[in-house]
């Protein structure tokens, strides 16, 4: 007999339903959690009906059943050599793809602008625009088409989805092999086409996908299931390898192994320990080493020798050659930069979230799926047209200026002898040709006029940032060019982030910060002049460009420790670490005053049920103390099943409810109350019902066979249609009312439960720390009275639920017994 435990006045909901929402206020997102399909004045809430699209929460630890313990006995504990081997293997593959990402971008970018060299020098900007736009259109059609039509999710899966998954929200398709290749090539083509974006965030997703795929040694898409490393096919191990892969992704693309480790620790991972830190560090080391070894010999897929010789200008992404002595007076402009970075960072988050809400509202208003996909494609093409128009035509309005610093030519074989014109560089744009000569040390040097706007807009963000960081180049960029580039880059990057293409935000954040940092540096130089003595040399626009990048990066992401280390690793500017720390802290503090970080805002916008480490429930402007409430205040009603349950009733239960977990109860002795014993999931019940050999009759209390752990524990149904046919058969045929299933070998007997009067604050900590999917609530007699799931503990839901209660009311033991 199946029973329902009710809590008075509480409406039962599907604890794992998935909704796509556009929300303007907390009421909208709370209504979606109740499964309401409605139209709202500020957004539209749609509940997905497809079974395969419904995400579920995850238990961090596997079900501790008798079947699981039998499986463990067959796999004796040994050394962790296979785990370290897997970490190294993930690092190698992530490093290879990080190398390929950089090579594809550099090759396509250079090829694109070399095609229009003659048109630019002849001031034929219309033809230049047509060629660049045509090439960009082709790239973006493929880039956006991969995301819209090829990726199963139909939208760019990225860092917020990885963060949500590692927090315990199972989001389907984000590690699918089609999503993996779609994201990789979409990102490479989007950056090469000229969008104001970078490859960093997509590479984190690519690394996480590699960690997931390699560790499992199977693919449902390719129908591959290799019998290797099967002990890693559980939620806890999979999440650890995904964590390591994500860290390796940022380590590879930034050449920052320590920064990658700290980034996942601070922002991505929800579960962490020292052992995982060691293994992730090893994975980051291997990934960075692989990328650097390959990059040491290849530039744009051309082999240039020097295999395994790590040059500083290649290994360090934004290499700062000349370090400066710092005065304590530098703290004052650093604080100012931190404030500006925090304000601009908060503004970026606000504008980007509003744009993405509007974008989602427009997309969901298109009823036909194909037209909706075309709308997403047109959005990316429109952004590309605007970006290319700005990139090509804005430099036309800026005159040429002498380049105050001579640059060394990297590939001497491509340049002409002394006295002849040097090879054309895109920074020259429509300026007169430059000249080249051989320096005393044998290197070929080039000197030419530059178009400042072309340097800041035409060159990609990586190259532009390196020029902004240069020390001793006080007069290289003027205020008009910097201000113009700042306005356009900030505005267009706000619009670009979130479009249907693989786009990252790290390069725009670093570049935007460098632009306003150098502006402040120029103002300092205008006030105090160019200082040549060692005590005043710190007044350098290049130094303030680095500090501005850190301040703006912190203002958008609210990262601190990992951001500081990443900035030092990508610039080699150890001398400025104290100023970077100050700028990051000030930027984060100012940004937090106005809104949440970009990642938190995107998690909220995409309705990913993310549980923060510390709950933050606010009513009005006051923070709510969850210690004043109990687990009973937020629990849902629950449907319980018995240790030996009727096949007919189980089939009917699965057909008529959508709950994904059920408390199992039993009576210790005849005539005694049924008490809570453990839990069992919906998928486990599906697998039991699909194997008739576990059925037994009342006369035969011994089950003929017990399924293995691998047969019961699956991530998804192998054949949904077959299961539905079986459920209909069991529900309609009376003979199955006489058949039972003994659930004892399959229930999780280590399922966590709390009493109804247990503190809500501590309930949240228990649920989040242990990585639970279901938390059963019992009374003083250990009877199941309710259940708590992930969405019951989301801050917005807690706000709606708790503000209606008397804050001082505590349940007595007598009330709980009744």
XYZ file of C-alpha atoms in Angstrom, residues 335-352 486 490 494 512 516 548 550-558 583-596:
47
model
C 41.814 52.859 -5.199
C 40.311 55.246 -7.747
C 40.731 52.604 -10.456
C 39.139 50.030 -8.143
C 36.100 52.254 -7.676
C 35.789 52.865 -11.424
C 36.218 49.147 -12.115
C 33.527 48.233 -9.576
C 31.082 50.779 -10.997
C 31.672 49.765 -14.603
C 31.567 46.091 -13.630
C 28.191 46.481 -11.921
C 26.945 48.465 -14.912
C 28.110 45.721 -17.279
C 26.242 43.063 -15.270
C 23.081 45.186 -15.160
C 23.075 45.959 -18.901
C 24.004 42.437 -19.974
C 36.357 52.189 -24.391
C 32.151 48.246 -23.509
C 27.623 43.974 -23.317
C 38.055 47.171 -21.227
C 40.176 52.990 -18.781
C 42.492 48.711 -14.479
C 42.241 43.683 -12.467
C 39.724 46.222 -11.108
C 37.202 45.732 -13.926
C 37.656 41.943 -13.929
C 36.938 41.956 -10.190
C 33.994 44.307 -10.608
C 32.308 41.939 -13.076
C 33.166 38.514 -11.629
C 33.767 39.436 -7.937
C 42.239 47.077 -7.051
C 40.542 43.656 -6.993
C 39.233 44.079 -3.447
C 37.941 47.597 -4.064
C 36.349 46.589 -7.369
C 34.599 43.604 -5.783
C 33.363 45.636 -2.808
C 31.946 48.411 -4.970
C 30.337 45.952 -7.364
C 28.739 43.919 -4.548
C 27.053 47.074 -3.296
C 24.964 47.318 -6.479
C 24.267 43.770 -7.679
C 25.455 40.175 -7.780
